[in-house]
CSV table of C-alpha atoms in Angstrom, one decimal:
chain,number,residue,atom,x,y,z
A,239,UNK,CA,0.0,0.0,0.0
A,240,UNK,CA,2.8,2.4,0.9
A,241,UNK,CA,4.5,1.5,-2.5
A,242,UNK,CA,1.3,2.3,-4.3
A,243,UNK,CA,1.1,5.7,-2.7
A,244,UNK,CA,4.7,6.6,-3.7
A,245,UNK,CA,5.0,4.9,-7.1
A,246,UNK,CA,3.1,7.7,-8.9
A,247,UNK,CA,5.9,10.1,-7.9
A,248,UNK,CA,8.7,7.9,-9.1
A,249,UNK,CA,10.1,9.1,-12.4
A,250,UNK,CA,12.1,6.0,-13.4
A,251,UNK,CA,10.2,4.1,-16.2
A,252,UNK,CA,11.9,0.8,-15.2
A,253,UNK,CA,10.5,0.9,-11.7
A,254,UNK,CA,7.1,1.8,-13.0
A,255,UNK,CA,7.1,-1.3,-15.3
A,256,UNK,CA,8.3,-3.5,-12.5
A,257,UNK,CA,5.5,-2.3,-10.3
A,258,UNK,CA,3.0,-2.8,-13.1
A,259,UNK,CA,4.1,-6.4,-13.6
A,260,UNK,CA,3.6,-7.0,-9.9
A,261,UNK,CA,0.1,-5.5,-10.0
A,262,UNK,CA,-0.8,-7.5,-13.1
A,263,UNK,CA,0.2,-10.8,-11.4
A,264,UNK,CA,-1.9,-9.8,-8.5
A,265,UNK,CA,-4.9,-9.2,-10.8
A,266,UNK,CA,-5.0,-5.4,-10.3
A,267,UNK,CA,-5.2,-4.7,-14.0
A,268,UNK,CA,-6.3,-1.1,-13.8
A,269,UNK,CA,-3.4,-0.1,-11.5
A,270,UNK,CA,-1.1,-2.2,-13.7
A,271,UNK,CA,-2.2,-0.4,-16.9
A,272,UNK,CA,-1.7,3.0,-15.3
A,273,UNK,CA,1.8,2.0,-14.2
A,274,UNK,CA,2.7,0.6,-17.6
A,275,UNK,CA,1.6,3.9,-19.2
A,276,UNK,CA,3.7,5.9,-16.7
A,277,UNK,CA,6.6,3.6,-17.6
A,278,UNK,CA,5.9,4.1,-21.4
A,279,UNK,CA,5.2,0.4,-22.0
A,280,UNK,CA,2.3,1.2,-24.3
A,281,UNK,CA,2.0,-2.2,-25.8
A,282,UNK,CA,1.3,-3.7,-22.3
A,283,UNK,CA,-1.3,-1.0,-21.7
A,284,UNK,CA,-3.0,-1.9,-25.0
A,285,UNK,CA,-2.9,-5.6,-24.1
A,286,UNK,CA,-4.6,-5.1,-20.7
A,287,UNK,CA,-7.2,-2.7,-22.1
A,288,UNK,CA,-8.2,-5.1,-24.8
A,289,UNK,CA,-7.9,-8.4,-22.9
A,290,UNK,CA,-8.7,-7.6,-19.2
A,291,UNK,CA,-10.2,-4.2,-18.7
A,292,UNK,CA,-12.7,-4.0,-21.6
A,293,UNK,CA,-11.6,-0.4,-22.4
A,294,UNK,CA,-10.6,-0.5,-26.1
A,295,UNK,CA,-11.1,3.2,-26.5
A,296,UNK,CA,-8.3,3.9,-24.1
A,297,UNK,CA,-6.1,1.6,-26.2
A,298,UNK,CA,-7.2,3.3,-29.5
A,299,UNK,CA,-6.4,6.8,-28.1
A,300,UNK,CA,-3.0,5.7,-26.8
A,301,UNK,CA,-1.9,4.1,-30.1
A,302,UNK,CA,-3.2,7.0,-32.2
A,303,UNK,CA,-0.9,9.2,-30.2
A,304,UNK,CA,2.1,6.9,-29.7
A,305,UNK,CA,1.9,5.3,-33.3
A,306,UNK,CA,3.2,2.0,-31.7
A,307,UNK,CA,3.3,-0.6,-34.5
A,308,UNK,CA,2.8,-3.6,-32.2
A,309,UNK,CA,0.0,-1.9,-30.4
A,310,UNK,CA,-1.6,-1.0,-33.7
A,311,UNK,CA,-1.4,-4.6,-34.9
A,312,UNK,CA,-2.9,-5.9,-31.7
A,313,UNK,CA,-5.8,-3.4,-32.0
A,314,UNK,CA,-6.3,-4.4,-35.7
A,315,UNK,CA,-6.6,-8.1,-34.7
A,316,UNK,CA,-9.0,-7.2,-31.9
A,317,UNK,CA,-11.1,-5.1,-34.2
A,318,UNK,CA,-11.3,-7.8,-36.9
A,319,UNK,CA,-12.3,-10.3,-34.3
A,320,UNK,CA,-15.2,-8.1,-33.1
A,321,UNK,CA,-16.3,-7.2,-36.7
A,322,UNK,CA,-15.1,-3.6,-36.5
A,323,UNK,CA,-13.4,-3.5,-39.8
A,324,UNK,CA,-13.3,0.3,-40.1
A,325,UNK,CA,-11.1,0.4,-37.0
A,326,UNK,CA,-9.1,-2.5,-38.2
A,327,UNK,CA,-8.3,-0.6,-41.4
A,328,UNK,CA,-7.2,2.5,-39.5
A,329,UNK,CA,-4.8,0.6,-37.2
A,330,UNK,CA,-3.4,-1.5,-40.0
A,331,UNK,CA,-2.4,1.7,-41.7
A,332,UNK,CA,-0.8,2.9,-38.5
A,333,UNK,CA,1.1,-0.3,-38.4
A,334,UNK,CA,2.2,0.3,-42.0
A,335,UNK,CA,0.4,-2.9,-43.2
A,336,UNK,CA,-0.7,-1.0,-46.3
A,337,UNK,CA,-1.5,-4.0,-48.5
A,338,UNK,CA,-3.5,-5.8,-45.8
A,339,UNK,CA,-5.4,-2.5,-45.0
A,340,UNK,CA,-6.3,-2.0,-48.7
A,341,UNK,CA,-7.5,-5.6,-49.2
A,342,UNK,CA,-9.6,-5.4,-46.0
A,343,UNK,CA,-11.1,-2.0,-47.1
A,344,UNK,CA,-12.0,-3.2,-50.5
A,345,UNK,CA,-13.5,-6.5,-49.3
A,346,UNK,CA,-15.8,-4.6,-46.8
A,347,UNK,CA,-16.6,-1.5,-48.9
A,348,UNK,CA,-14.5,0.7,-46.6
A,349,UNK,CA,-12.3,2.4,-49.3
A,350,UNK,CA,-13.6,5.9,-48.3
A,351,UNK,CA,-12.4,5.2,-44.7
A,352,UNK,CA,-9.1,3.8,-46.0
A,353,UNK,CA,-8.6,7.0,-48.0
A,354,UNK,CA,-9.5,9.2,-45.0
A,355,UNK,CA,-7.1,7.4,-42.7
A,356,UNK,CA,-4.4,7.3,-45.3
A,357,UNK,CA,-4.5,11.1,-45.6
A,358,UNK,CA,-1.4,12.6,-47.2
A,359,UNK,CA,0.8,9.7,-46.0
A,360,UNK,CA,0.2,7.4,-48.9
A,361,UNK,CA,2.6,6.5,-51.8
A,362,UNK,CA,1.7,7.2,-55.4
A,363,UNK,CA,1.1,3.5,-55.9
A,364,UNK,CA,-1.4,3.4,-53.0
A,365,UNK,CA,-3.3,6.4,-54.4
A,366,UNK,CA,-3.3,4.9,-57.9
A,367,UNK,CA,-4.7,1.6,-56.5
A,368,UNK,CA,-7.5,3.5,-54.9
A,369,UNK,CA,-8.1,5.4,-58.1
A,370,UNK,CA,-8.5,2.2,-60.0
A,371,UNK,CA,-10.9,0.9,-57.3
A,372,UNK,CA,-13.1,4.0,-57.6
A,373,UNK,CA,-12.9,3.9,-61.4
A,374,UNK,CA,-14.2,0.3,-61.3
A,375,UNK,CA,-17.1,1.5,-59.1
A,376,UNK,CA,-17.9,4.3,-61.6
A,377,UNK,CA,-17.1,7.0,-59.1
A,378,UNK,CA,-15.2,9.4,-61.4
A,379,UNK,CA,-14.6,12.3,-58.9
A,380,UNK,CA,-13.2,10.0,-56.2
A,381,UNK,CA,-11.1,8.3,-58.9
A,382,UNK,CA,-9.8,11.6,-60.1
A,383,UNK,CA,-8.9,12.7,-56.5
A,384,UNK,CA,-6.8,9.6,-56.1
A,385,UNK,CA,-5.1,9.8,-59.5
A,386,UNK,CA,-4.3,13.5,-58.7
A,387,UNK,CA,-2.6,12.4,-55.5
A,388,UNK,CA,-0.8,9.7,-57.4
A,389,UNK,CA,0.6,12.3,-59.8
A,390,UNK,CA,-1.3,10.7,-62.7
A,391,UNK,CA,-2.6,14.0,-64.0
A,392,UNK,CA,-4.0,13.0,-67.4
A,393,UNK,CA,-6.2,10.4,-65.8
A,394,UNK,CA,-7.2,12.8,-63.0
A,395,UNK,CA,-8.2,15.4,-65.6
A,396,UNK,CA,-10.1,12.9,-67.7
A,397,UNK,CA,-12.3,11.9,-64.7
A,398,UNK,CA,-12.8,15.4,-63.4
A,399,UNK,CA,-14.1,16.4,-66.8
A,400,UNK,CA,-16.5,13.4,-66.7
A,401,UNK,CA,-17.9,14.8,-63.5
A,402,UNK,CA,-18.5,18.2,-65.2
A,403,UNK,CA,-19.0,21.7,-63.8
A,404,UNK,CA,-19.0,20.5,-60.2
A,405,UNK,CA,-15.3,19.4,-60.5
A,406,UNK,CA,-14.0,22.1,-62.7
A,407,UNK,CA,-12.1,23.9,-59.9
A,408,UNK,CA,-10.3,20.6,-59.2
A,409,UNK,CA,-9.6,20.2,-62.9
A,410,UNK,CA,-8.0,23.6,-63.0
A,411,UNK,CA,-5.8,22.8,-60.0
A,412,UNK,CA,-4.6,19.6,-61.7
A,413,UNK,CA,-3.7,21.5,-64.9
A,414,UNK,CA,-2.0,24.2,-62.9
A,415,UNK,CA,0.1,21.7,-61.1
A,416,UNK,CA,0.9,19.6,-64.2
A,417,UNK,CA,1.9,22.6,-66.4
A,418,UNK,CA,1.4,20.4,-69.4
A,419,UNK,CA,0.5,22.0,-72.8
A,420,UNK,CA,-1.6,19.0,-73.8
A,421,UNK,CA,-3.6,19.0,-70.6
A,422,UNK,CA,-4.0,22.8,-70.7
A,423,UNK,CA,-5.4,22.7,-74.3
A,424,UNK,CA,-7.7,19.8,-73.3
A,425,UNK,CA,-9.2,21.8,-70.5
A,426,UNK,CA,-9.4,25.0,-72.6
A,427,UNK,CA,-11.3,23.1,-75.3
A,428,UNK,CA,-13.7,21.8,-72.7
A,429,UNK,CA,-14.3,25.2,-71.2
A,430,UNK,CA,-14.9,26.7,-74.7
A,431,UNK,CA,-17.6,24.1,-75.3
A,432,UNK,CA,-15.7,22.0,-77.9
A,433,UNK,CA,-16.8,18.9,-76.0
A,434,UNK,CA,-20.5,19.5,-75.6
A,435,UNK,CA,-21.1,22.8,-77.5
A,436,UNK,CA,-21.8,24.5,-74.2
A,437,UNK,CA,-19.2,27.2,-73.3
A,438,UNK,CA,-18.6,27.3,-69.6
A,439,UNK,CA,-18.6,30.4,-67.3
A,440,UNK,CA,-15.6,32.6,-68.3
A,441,UNK,CA,-14.6,32.7,-64.7
A,442,UNK,CA,-13.2,29.2,-65.1
A,443,UNK,CA,-10.9,30.4,-67.9
A,444,UNK,CA,-9.7,33.2,-65.6
A,445,UNK,CA,-9.0,30.8,-62.8
A,446,UNK,CA,-7.1,28.5,-65.2
A,447,UNK,CA,-4.8,31.3,-66.3
A,448,UNK,CA,-4.2,32.3,-62.7
A,449,UNK,CA,-3.4,28.7,-61.8
A,450,UNK,CA,-1.0,28.5,-64.8
A,451,UNK,CA,0.7,31.8,-63.8
A,452,UNK,CA,-0.3,33.3,-67.1
A,453,UNK,CA,-1.2,36.6,-65.5
A,454,UNK,CA,-1.4,38.7,-68.7
A,455,UNK,CA,-4.2,36.4,-70.0
A,456,UNK,CA,-5.8,36.3,-66.6
A,457,UNK,CA,-6.0,40.1,-66.5
A,458,UNK,CA,-7.4,40.2,-70.0
A,459,UNK,CA,-10.0,37.6,-69.2
A,460,UNK,CA,-11.0,39.5,-66.0
A,461,UNK,CA,-11.6,42.6,-68.0
A,462,UNK,CA,-13.8,40.7,-70.5
A,463,UNK,CA,-15.8,39.0,-67.6
A,464,UNK,CA,-16.3,42.4,-65.9
A,465,UNK,CA,-17.3,44.0,-69.2
A,466,UNK,CA,-20.0,41.3,-69.6
A,467,UNK,CA,-21.3,42.0,-66.1
A,468,UNK,CA,-21.1,45.7,-66.7
A,469,UNK,CA,-23.0,45.5,-70.0
A,470,UNK,CA,-25.7,43.5,-68.2
A,471,UNK,CA,-26.0,46.4,-65.6
A,472,UNK,CA,-24.4,44.4,-62.8
A,473,UNK,CA,-22.0,47.2,-61.9
A,474,UNK,CA,-21.3,46.1,-58.3
A,475,UNK,CA,-20.5,42.5,-59.3
A,476,UNK,CA,-18.1,43.8,-62.1
A,477,UNK,CA,-16.5,46.2,-59.7
A,478,UNK,CA,-16.0,43.5,-57.0
A,479,UNK,CA,-14.5,41.1,-59.6
A,480,UNK,CA,-12.0,43.6,-60.9
A,481,UNK,CA,-11.1,44.7,-57.4
A,482,UNK,CA,-10.5,41.2,-56.3
A,483,UNK,CA,-8.4,40.4,-59.4
A,484,UNK,CA,-6.4,43.6,-58.9
A,485,UNK,CA,-5.7,42.5,-55.3
A,486,UNK,CA,-4.8,39.0,-56.3
A,487,UNK,CA,-2.2,40.2,-58.8
A,488,UNK,CA,-0.9,42.9,-56.5
A,489,UNK,CA,-0.5,40.5,-53.5
A,490,UNK,CA,1.8,38.3,-55.7
A,491,UNK,CA,3.8,41.4,-56.8
A,492,UNK,CA,2.5,41.1,-60.4
A,493,UNK,CA,2.1,44.3,-62.4
A,494,UNK,CA,-1.6,45.2,-63.0
A,495,UNK,CA,-2.4,45.9,-66.7
A,496,UNK,CA,-3.6,49.3,-67.7
A,497,UNK,CA,-6.8,47.8,-69.1
A,498,UNK,CA,-7.7,46.3,-65.8
A,499,UNK,CA,-6.8,49.5,-63.9
A,500,UNK,CA,-8.8,51.7,-66.1
A,501,UNK,CA,-11.8,49.3,-66.1
A,502,UNK,CA,-11.8,49.3,-62.3
A,503,UNK,CA,-11.4,53.1,-62.2
A,504,UNK,CA,-14.3,53.7,-64.5
A,505,UNK,CA,-16.7,51.5,-62.5
A,506,UNK,CA,-15.5,52.9,-59.2
A,507,UNK,CA,-16.1,56.4,-60.6
A,508,UNK,CA,-19.7,55.5,-61.4
A,509,UNK,CA,-20.4,53.8,-58.1
A,510,UNK,CA,-18.8,56.7,-56.1
A,511,UNK,CA,-21.2,59.3,-57.4
A,512,UNK,CA,-23.9,58.6,-54.8
A,513,UNK,CA,-21.4,59.0,-52.0
A,514,UNK,CA,-19.9,62.2,-53.4
A,515,UNK,CA,-23.4,63.7,-53.9
A,516,UNK,CA,-24.3,62.7,-50.4
A,517,UNK,CA,-21.3,64.8,-49.2
A,518,UNK,CA,-22.6,67.7,-51.2
A,519,UNK,CA,-19.6,67.8,-53.6
A,520,UNK,CA,-21.5,68.3,-56.8
A,521,UNK,CA,-18.4,69.4,-58.8
A,522,UNK,CA,-16.7,66.1,-58.0
A,523,UNK,CA,-19.9,64.2,-58.9
A,524,UNK,CA,-20.1,66.0,-62.2
A,525,UNK,CA,-16.5,65.3,-63.1
A,526,UNK,CA,-17.0,61.6,-62.3
A,527,UNK,CA,-20.2,61.4,-64.3
A,528,UNK,CA,-18.5,63.1,-67.3
A,529,UNK,CA,-15.7,60.5,-67.1
A,530,UNK,CA,-18.4,57.8,-67.2
A,531,UNK,CA,-20.4,59.6,-69.9
A,532,UNK,CA,-17.3,59.6,-72.2
A,533,UNK,CA,-17.5,55.8,-72.1
A,534,UNK,CA,-21.3,55.5,-72.0
A,535,UNK,CA,-21.3,52.7,-74.5
A,536,UNK,CA,-19.9,50.5,-71.7
A,537,UNK,CA,-23.1,51.1,-69.7
A,538,UNK,CA,-25.7,50.1,-72.4
A,539,UNK,CA,-28.4,49.2,-69.9
A,540,UNK,CA,-28.6,52.7,-68.3
A,541,UNK,CA,-27.5,55.2,-70.9
A,542,UNK,CA,-30.4,57.6,-70.5
A,543,UNK,CA,-30.4,57.6,-66.6
A,544,UNK,CA,-26.6,58.1,-66.5
A,545,UNK,CA,-26.6,60.9,-69.0
A,546,UNK,CA,-29.6,62.5,-67.2
A,547,UNK,CA,-27.6,62.4,-63.9
A,548,UNK,CA,-24.6,63.9,-65.8
A,549,UNK,CA,-26.7,66.8,-67.0
A,550,UNK,CA,-28.1,67.5,-63.6
A,551,UNK,CA,-24.8,67.4,-61.7
A,552,UNK,CA,-23.1,69.5,-64.4
A,553,UNK,CA,-25.8,72.1,-64.1
A,554,UNK,CA,-25.3,72.1,-60.3
A,555,UNK,CA,-21.5,72.4,-60.7
A,556,UNK,CA,-21.6,75.3,-63.2
A,557,UNK,CA,-20.6,73.1,-66.1
A,558,UNK,CA,-23.2,74.7,-68.4
A,559,UNK,CA,-21.5,73.8,-71.7
A,560,UNK,CA,-21.1,70.1,-70.7
A,561,UNK,CA,-24.6,69.9,-69.4
A,562,UNK,CA,-25.9,71.3,-72.8
A,563,UNK,CA,-23.8,68.7,-74.7
A,564,UNK,CA,-25.2,65.7,-72.9
A,565,UNK,CA,-28.8,67.1,-72.8
A,566,UNK,CA,-28.5,67.4,-76.6
A,567,UNK,CA,-27.5,63.7,-76.7
A,568,UNK,CA,-30.5,62.8,-74.6
A,569,UNK,CA,-32.9,64.6,-77.0
A,570,UNK,CA,-31.8,62.4,-79.9
A,571,UNK,CA,-34.6,60.1,-81.1
A,572,UNK,CA,-32.9,56.9,-79.8
A,573,UNK,CA,-32.7,58.2,-76.2
A,574,UNK,CA,-35.6,60.7,-75.9
A,575,UNK,CA,-38.2,58.1,-75.1
A,576,UNK,CA,-35.9,56.6,-72.4
A,577,UNK,CA,-35.6,59.9,-70.4
A,578,UNK,CA,-37.7,59.8,-67.2
A,579,UNK,CA,-40.8,62.0,-67.5
A,580,UNK,CA,-39.7,63.9,-64.4
A,581,UNK,CA,-36.6,65.2,-66.2
A,582,UNK,CA,-37.7,65.4,-69.8
A,583,UNK,CA,-38.9,69.0,-69.7
A,584,UNK,CA,-35.7,70.1,-67.9
A,585,UNK,CA,-33.6,68.4,-70.6
A,586,UNK,CA,-35.7,70.1,-73.4
A,587,UNK,CA,-35.3,73.5,-71.7
A,588,UNK,CA,-31.5,73.2,-71.4
A,589,UNK,CA,-31.3,72.4,-75.2
A,590,UNK,CA,-33.8,75.1,-76.3
A,591,UNK,CA,-32.6,77.9,-74.0
A,592,UNK,CA,-29.0,77.1,-73.3
A,593,UNK,CA,-27.9,80.5,-72.2
A,594,UNK,CA,-24.2,81.3,-71.9
A,595,UNK,CA,-22.4,78.0,-72.6
A,596,UNK,CA,-19.4,78.0,-70.4
A,597,UNK,CA,-17.8,75.6,-68.0
A,598,UNK,CA,-16.3,76.7,-64.7
A,599,UNK,CA,-12.6,76.0,-64.6
A,600,UNK,CA,-11.5,72.7,-63.1
A,601,UNK,CA,-9.0,72.9,-60.2
A,602,UNK,CA,-5.5,72.1,-61.4
A,603,UNK,CA,-3.4,69.7,-59.2
A,604,UNK,CA,0.3,68.8,-59.4
A,605,UNK,CA,1.3,65.4,-60.8
A,606,UNK,CA,2.7,63.4,-57.9
A,607,UNK,CA,5.5,62.2,-60.2
A,608,UNK,CA,6.7,65.4,-61.9
A,609,UNK,CA,4.7,68.2,-60.3
A,610,UNK,CA,3.1,69.4,-63.6
A,611,UNK,CA,-0.3,70.8,-62.9
A,612,UNK,CA,-3.3,69.5,-64.8
A,613,UNK,CA,-7.1,69.2,-64.2
A,614,UNK,CA,-7.9,67.2,-61.1
A,615,UNK,CA,-10.0,64.6,-62.9
A,616,UNK,CA,-7.3,63.9,-65.5
A,617,UNK,CA,-5.5,60.7,-64.6
A,618,UNK,CA,-2.7,60.8,-67.2
A,619,UNK,CA,0.1,63.3,-66.9
A,620,UNK,CA,0.6,65.2,-70.1
A,621,UNK,CA,4.2,65.9,-69.2
A,622,UNK,CA,5.7,62.7,-67.8
A,623,UNK,CA,3.1,60.4,-69.4
A,624,UNK,CA,2.5,58.4,-66.2
A,625,UNK,CA,-0.8,56.9,-65.3
A,626,UNK,CA,-1.7,58.6,-62.0
A,627,UNK,CA,-3.1,56.9,-58.9
A,628,UNK,CA,-6.6,58.1,-58.1
A,629,UNK,CA,-8.3,58.8,-54.8
A,630,UNK,CA,-10.8,56.1,-53.7
A,631,UNK,CA,-12.8,58.7,-51.9
A,632,UNK,CA,-13.2,61.2,-54.8
A,633,UNK,CA,-12.0,59.5,-58.0
A,634,UNK,CA,-9.7,62.5,-58.6
A,635,UNK,CA,-5.9,62.3,-59.1
A,636,UNK,CA,-3.8,61.8,-56.0
A,637,UNK,CA,-1.8,64.7,-54.6
A,638,UNK,CA,1.6,63.9,-52.9
A,639,UNK,CA,1.0,66.4,-50.1
A,640,UNK,CA,-2.4,65.0,-49.2
A,641,UNK,CA,-1.8,61.2,-49.1
A,642,UNK,CA,-3.2,58.4,-47.1
A,643,UNK,CA,-4.1,54.7,-47.8
A,644,UNK,CA,-7.1,52.7,-46.8
A,645,UNK,CA,-5.9,50.5,-43.9
A,646,UNK,CA,-7.9,47.6,-45.3
A,647,UNK,CA,-7.2,47.5,-49.1
A,648,UNK,CA,-4.1,49.8,-49.2
A,649,UNK,CA,-5.4,51.8,-52.1
A,650,UNK,CA,-4.6,55.5,-51.9
A,651,UNK,CA,-6.9,58.4,-51.0
A,652,UNK,CA,-6.6,62.0,-50.3
A,653,UNK,CA,-6.3,62.3,-46.5
A,654,UNK,CA,-8.4,65.5,-46.4
A,655,UNK,CA,-11.3,63.6,-48.1
A,656,UNK,CA,-10.9,60.1,-46.9
A,657,UNK,CA,-10.8,60.9,-43.2
A,658,UNK,CA,-14.1,62.7,-43.0
A,659,UNK,CA,-15.7,60.1,-45.4
A,660,UNK,CA,-14.7,57.3,-42.9
A,661,UNK,CA,-16.0,59.3,-40.0
A,662,UNK,CA,-19.4,59.5,-41.8
A,663,UNK,CA,-19.6,56.1,-43.6
A,664,UNK,CA,-17.3,53.9,-41.5
A,665,UNK,CA,-16.2,51.9,-44.6
A,666,UNK,CA,-13.9,52.3,-47.6
A,667,UNK,CA,-15.9,53.0,-50.8
A,668,UNK,CA,-13.6,50.7,-52.8
A,669,UNK,CA,-13.2,47.6,-50.7
A,670,UNK,CA,-16.3,48.1,-48.6
A,671,UNK,CA,-14.4,47.0,-45.5
A,672,UNK,CA,-15.0,48.7,-42.2
A,673,UNK,CA,-12.3,51.2,-41.3
A,674,UNK,CA,-11.7,52.6,-37.8
A,675,UNK,CA,-11.3,56.4,-38.2
A,676,UNK,CA,-8.2,56.5,-35.9
A,677,UNK,CA,-6.4,54.1,-38.3
A,678,UNK,CA,-6.5,56.6,-41.2
A,679,UNK,CA,-3.1,58.3,-41.0
A,680,UNK,CA,-1.4,60.8,-43.3
A,681,UNK,CA,1.5,59.5,-45.4
A,682,UNK,CA,4.3,62.1,-45.5
A,683,UNK,CA,6.3,60.6,-48.3
A,684,UNK,CA,4.4,58.5,-50.9
A,685,UNK,CA,7.4,57.7,-53.0
A,686,UNK,CA,7.3,53.9,-52.3
A,687,UNK,CA,3.7,53.7,-53.4
A,688,UNK,CA,4.3,55.8,-56.5
A,689,UNK,CA,7.1,53.5,-57.6
A,690,UNK,CA,4.8,50.5,-57.2
A,691,UNK,CA,1.9,52.3,-58.9
A,692,UNK,CA,4.2,53.1,-61.9
A,693,UNK,CA,4.5,49.4,-62.5
A,694,UNK,CA,1.0,49.4,-63.8
A,695,UNK,CA,2.4,50.6,-67.1
A,696,UNK,CA,4.4,47.4,-67.4
A,697,UNK,CA,2.7,44.3,-68.8
A,698,UNK,CA,2.9,41.2,-66.6
A,699,UNK,CA,5.7,38.8,-67.6
A,700,UNK,CA,4.6,35.7,-69.3
A,701,UNK,CA,5.6,32.4,-67.5
A,702,UNK,CA,7.6,29.8,-69.4
A,703,UNK,CA,5.4,27.7,-71.7
A,704,UNK,CA,4.0,24.6,-70.0
A,705,UNK,CA,5.6,21.4,-71.2
């Protein structure tokens, strides 16, 4: 009894095992198992749990942690004897009896469990064996998963394409990993509808180019996808897609194409108008709408409403000449019937009695690269030819002396405009993430950002051809 009180405090494994053996001979199996465990004789613990104590779960937990081969084999025999073949498969794998585990799994329809327990520890041969099993059972997606892990990419792609749209993301991952021209062309043909005459969602082409590292084509595809959404009137969806693509490229230090940058800027300019009007800045709203109106063909679903808003905001901002020009467009036969009744008479009056047709001068701001002053809404410097970063709060060109960045998306903004906007709206108008006002800080020297922004002019480098 005294020894039992002290033995738990003895660190020597050899003494613990000797005590356990004494207790086992005496039939005190629980105390013996505890002592064996303290002495790290896990195989003896397993034996007692299975044969004497009726506590198999304790043995299971112990071997899952210790990875004892002998303990795992004993549990596997125990499990088979009691008809628990799933557990037997698990512990045969722990014991590295791969062939026996596979045979047992197949004979008792437990291949899913085998694959689960195998995890990432299997060999290519084992994964290929499971792929063949699933193939024989007409389970193409599971077969493809296994062939992918086995490195048999052509077979994996073949079965993913049999599955169809549900498995296209996996097919793209396979092709991205394989970097095989043959597999790339096979998947592109499928996505273009060569197989079933049903072209798939262009998003899949975009993801494929991203997976292949072909960022130039990915960016071009992103612009095409966004344009389709934009032409359908889904401006927020197009904006979100372009923004996420921009961030994906930027996070990998990949130059963003000018086309993508300009497409995002145009959509952001349109979506920003409501916010700017809400703040009472009608001149900024007018300049943004004029930017959009110059590309009105890219907004075919809402030509008349956008041009109507342009006329109204230009009138408010003192841009009488520009207001007249767009009111005249609205009075053309193809658009006149589309003008809302509430504004039709106003448009007619502007055209019939234009008055003095002058535009108020637009504020000139210095280029953050070379200092040359140009109109605030102009995003290309006429002197140094740089494409200029724009403020996410106003859509106007950035000014080096009034610089901040959104803490969430890291896009630039004029500090004097962004700080009050965040106080009022609590979120960035570009990324729509919540921003804490105190986190908006002025950047004294934006040179690092300007160097990075200048890379937009460069085209992304093509990766080596897959082969």
